[in-house]
Amino acid sequence: MDALLLARHTAKKIRRSGGRLHGNKKRSRQEDRDFEQALTAMITGENTHD
């Protein structure tokens, strides 16, 4: 818990001083395809996880 609070405090100090923090990486094409298949299966009612 202390490590999490320290990380949040450090990030806040960097932001306040005008610094930038890096966000998440861009999704890969494979991740986009996997999401599309999962969403389509959910919408159509198919259960692909059994």
mmCIF file of N, CA and C in Angstrom:
data_model
loop_
_atom_site.group_PDB
_atom_site.id
_atom_site.type_symbol
_atom_site.label_atom_id
_atom_site.label_comp_id
_atom_site.label_asym_id
_atom_site.label_seq_id
_atom_site.Cartn_x
_atom_site.Cartn_y
_atom_site.Cartn_z
ATOM 1 N N MET A 1 0.828 -1.185 0.000
ATOM 2 C CA MET A 1 0.000 0.000 0.000
ATOM 3 C C MET A 1 0.875 1.252 0.000
ATOM 4 N N ASP A 2 1.946 1.221 0.772
ATOM 5 C CA ASP A 2 2.844 2.378 0.817
ATOM 6 C C ASP A 2 3.478 2.633 -0.546
ATOM 7 N N ALA A 3 3.819 1.560 -1.260
ATOM 8 C CA ALA A 3 4.427 1.725 -2.585
ATOM 9 C C ALA A 3 3.450 2.379 -3.552
ATOM 10 N N LEU A 4 2.180 2.013 -3.474
ATOM 11 C CA LEU A 4 1.158 2.603 -4.338
ATOM 12 C C LEU A 4 1.002 4.096 -4.037
ATOM 13 N N LEU A 5 0.940 4.443 -2.757
ATOM 14 C CA LEU A 5 0.824 5.850 -2.385
ATOM 15 C C LEU A 5 2.045 6.652 -2.825
ATOM 16 N N LEU A 6 3.219 6.070 -2.693
ATOM 17 C CA LEU A 6 4.438 6.750 -3.124
ATOM 18 C C LEU A 6 4.434 6.957 -4.640
ATOM 19 N N ALA A 7 3.993 5.956 -5.389
ATOM 20 C CA ALA A 7 3.935 6.081 -6.842
ATOM 21 C C ALA A 7 2.951 7.169 -7.244
ATOM 22 N N ARG A 8 1.799 7.227 -6.583
ATOM 23 C CA ARG A 8 0.807 8.274 -6.882
ATOM 24 C C ARG A 8 1.355 9.660 -6.544
ATOM 25 N N HIS A 9 2.028 9.762 -5.420
ATOM 26 C CA HIS A 9 2.599 11.043 -5.009
ATOM 27 C C HIS A 9 3.670 11.502 -5.997
ATOM 28 N N THR A 10 4.526 10.587 -6.419
ATOM 29 C CA THR A 10 5.582 10.917 -7.373
ATOM 30 C C THR A 10 4.997 11.337 -8.714
ATOM 31 N N ALA A 11 3.978 10.633 -9.172
ATOM 32 C CA ALA A 11 3.331 10.978 -10.440
ATOM 33 C C ALA A 11 2.690 12.362 -10.354
ATOM 34 N N LYS A 12 2.086 12.669 -9.211
ATOM 35 C CA LYS A 12 1.459 13.979 -9.030
ATOM 36 C C LYS A 12 2.510 15.083 -9.082
ATOM 37 N N LYS A 13 3.659 14.853 -8.462
ATOM 38 C CA LYS A 13 4.723 15.849 -8.486
ATOM 39 C C LYS A 13 5.214 16.079 -9.907
ATOM 40 N N ILE A 14 5.340 15.020 -10.683
ATOM 41 C CA ILE A 14 5.795 15.145 -12.073
ATOM 42 C C ILE A 14 4.773 15.932 -12.892
ATOM 43 N N ARG A 15 3.490 15.608 -12.731
ATOM 44 C CA ARG A 15 2.438 16.329 -13.465
ATOM 45 C C ARG A 15 2.400 17.805 -13.090
ATOM 46 N N ARG A 16 2.510 18.089 -11.811
ATOM 47 C CA ARG A 16 2.444 19.481 -11.355
ATOM 48 C C ARG A 16 3.614 20.309 -11.868
ATOM 49 N N SER A 17 4.753 19.678 -12.082
ATOM 50 C CA SER A 17 5.930 20.402 -12.562
ATOM 51 C C SER A 17 5.951 20.507 -14.081
ATOM 52 N N GLY A 18 4.880 20.056 -14.731
ATOM 53 C CA GLY A 18 4.787 20.182 -16.180
ATOM 54 C C GLY A 18 5.270 18.960 -16.932
ATOM 55 N N GLY A 19 5.627 17.927 -16.221
ATOM 56 C CA GLY A 19 6.110 16.710 -16.866
ATOM 57 C C GLY A 19 4.971 15.881 -17.431
ATOM 58 N N ARG A 20 5.305 14.986 -18.291
ATOM 59 C CA ARG A 20 4.313 14.106 -18.906
ATOM 60 C C ARG A 20 4.588 12.668 -18.505
ATOM 61 N N LEU A 21 3.508 11.934 -18.307
ATOM 62 C CA LEU A 21 3.620 10.504 -18.024
ATOM 63 C C LEU A 21 3.111 9.752 -19.242
ATOM 64 N N HIS A 22 3.659 8.605 -19.511
ATOM 65 C CA HIS A 22 3.273 7.821 -20.676
ATOM 66 C C HIS A 22 2.007 7.030 -20.398
ATOM 67 N N GLY A 23 1.157 6.936 -21.408
ATOM 68 C CA GLY A 23 -0.081 6.176 -21.281
ATOM 69 C C GLY A 23 0.102 4.744 -21.742
ATOM 70 N N ASN A 24 -1.006 4.097 -22.030
ATOM 71 C CA ASN A 24 -0.975 2.714 -22.478
ATOM 72 C C ASN A 24 -0.496 2.625 -23.917
ATOM 73 N N LYS A 25 0.005 1.448 -24.289
ATOM 74 C CA LYS A 25 0.418 1.212 -25.664
ATOM 75 C C LYS A 25 -0.800 1.104 -26.558
ATOM 76 N N LYS A 26 -0.608 1.371 -27.837
ATOM 77 C CA LYS A 26 -1.676 1.243 -28.810
ATOM 78 C C LYS A 26 -2.039 -0.233 -28.952
ATOM 79 N N ARG A 27 -3.345 -0.500 -29.167
ATOM 80 C CA ARG A 27 -3.773 -1.883 -29.346
ATOM 81 C C ARG A 27 -3.160 -2.456 -30.613
ATOM 82 N N SER A 28 -2.848 -3.751 -30.574
ATOM 83 C CA SER A 28 -2.322 -4.432 -31.756
ATOM 84 C C SER A 28 -3.486 -4.878 -32.638
ATOM 85 N N ARG A 29 -3.197 -5.213 -33.864
ATOM 86 C CA ARG A 29 -4.240 -5.704 -34.777
ATOM 87 C C ARG A 29 -4.852 -6.998 -34.257
ATOM 88 N N GLN A 30 -4.032 -7.839 -33.657
ATOM 89 C CA GLN A 30 -4.546 -9.099 -33.103
ATOM 90 C C GLN A 30 -5.518 -8.825 -31.964
ATOM 91 N N GLU A 31 -5.210 -7.872 -31.113
ATOM 92 C CA GLU A 31 -6.112 -7.522 -30.027
ATOM 93 C C GLU A 31 -7.425 -6.966 -30.566
ATOM 94 N N ASP A 32 -7.351 -6.169 -31.639
ATOM 95 C CA ASP A 32 -8.571 -5.661 -32.276
ATOM 96 C C ASP A 32 -9.418 -6.802 -32.822
ATOM 97 N N ARG A 33 -8.782 -7.779 -33.469
ATOM 98 C CA ARG A 33 -9.519 -8.932 -34.021
ATOM 99 C C ARG A 33 -10.147 -9.757 -32.906
ATOM 100 N N ASP A 34 -9.387 -9.999 -31.842
ATOM 101 C CA ASP A 34 -9.918 -10.769 -30.711
ATOM 102 C C ASP A 34 -11.125 -10.070 -30.095
ATOM 103 N N PHE A 35 -11.038 -8.744 -29.948
ATOM 104 C CA PHE A 35 -12.149 -7.990 -29.388
ATOM 105 C C PHE A 35 -13.367 -8.064 -30.302
ATOM 106 N N GLU A 36 -13.143 -7.900 -31.595
ATOM 107 C CA GLU A 36 -14.251 -7.956 -32.548
ATOM 108 C C GLU A 36 -14.946 -9.315 -32.504
ATOM 109 N N GLN A 37 -14.180 -10.395 -32.449
ATOM 110 C CA GLN A 37 -14.763 -11.732 -32.381
ATOM 111 C C GLN A 37 -15.548 -11.925 -31.086
ATOM 112 N N ALA A 38 -14.995 -11.475 -29.972
ATOM 113 C CA ALA A 38 -15.678 -11.625 -28.684
ATOM 114 C C ALA A 38 -16.963 -10.808 -28.650
ATOM 115 N N LEU A 39 -16.918 -9.596 -29.184
ATOM 116 C CA LEU A 39 -18.101 -8.747 -29.207
ATOM 117 C C LEU A 39 -19.179 -9.335 -30.110
ATOM 118 N N THR A 40 -18.781 -9.807 -31.275
ATOM 119 C CA THR A 40 -19.737 -10.417 -32.196
ATOM 120 C C THR A 40 -20.378 -11.648 -31.570
ATOM 121 N N ALA A 41 -19.576 -12.467 -30.906
ATOM 122 C CA ALA A 41 -20.102 -13.663 -30.258
ATOM 123 C C ALA A 41 -21.079 -13.284 -29.144
ATOM 124 N N MET A 42 -20.771 -12.245 -28.412
ATOM 125 C CA MET A 42 -21.650 -11.817 -27.323
ATOM 126 C C MET A 42 -22.982 -11.291 -27.876
ATOM 127 N N ILE A 43 -22.903 -10.516 -28.950
ATOM 128 C CA ILE A 43 -24.117 -9.938 -29.535
ATOM 129 C C ILE A 43 -25.006 -11.016 -30.144
ATOM 130 N N THR A 44 -24.407 -11.979 -30.822
ATOM 131 C CA THR A 44 -25.189 -13.021 -31.484
ATOM 132 C C THR A 44 -25.609 -14.124 -30.525
ATOM 133 N N GLY A 45 -25.080 -14.108 -29.302
ATOM 134 C CA GLY A 45 -25.467 -15.102 -28.308
ATOM 135 C C GLY A 45 -24.646 -16.384 -28.384
ATOM 136 N N GLU A 46 -23.616 -16.402 -29.188
ATOM 137 C CA GLU A 46 -22.755 -17.588 -29.262
ATOM 138 C C GLU A 46 -21.866 -17.632 -28.028
ATOM 139 N N ASN A 47 -21.649 -18.815 -27.525
ATOM 140 C CA ASN A 47 -20.790 -18.994 -26.366
ATOM 141 C C ASN A 47 -19.545 -19.730 -26.826
ATOM 142 N N THR A 48 -18.453 -19.017 -27.034
ATOM 143 C CA THR A 48 -17.229 -19.622 -27.558
ATOM 144 C C THR A 48 -16.288 -20.084 -26.463
ATOM 145 N N HIS A 49 -16.629 -19.847 -25.197
ATOM 146 C CA HIS A 49 -15.730 -20.208 -24.104
ATOM 147 C C HIS A 49 -16.067 -21.535 -23.448
ATOM 148 N N ASP A 50 -16.973 -22.307 -24.009
ATOM 149 C CA ASP A 50 -17.312 -23.618 -23.417
ATOM 150 C C ASP A 50 -16.559 -24.733 -24.076
#
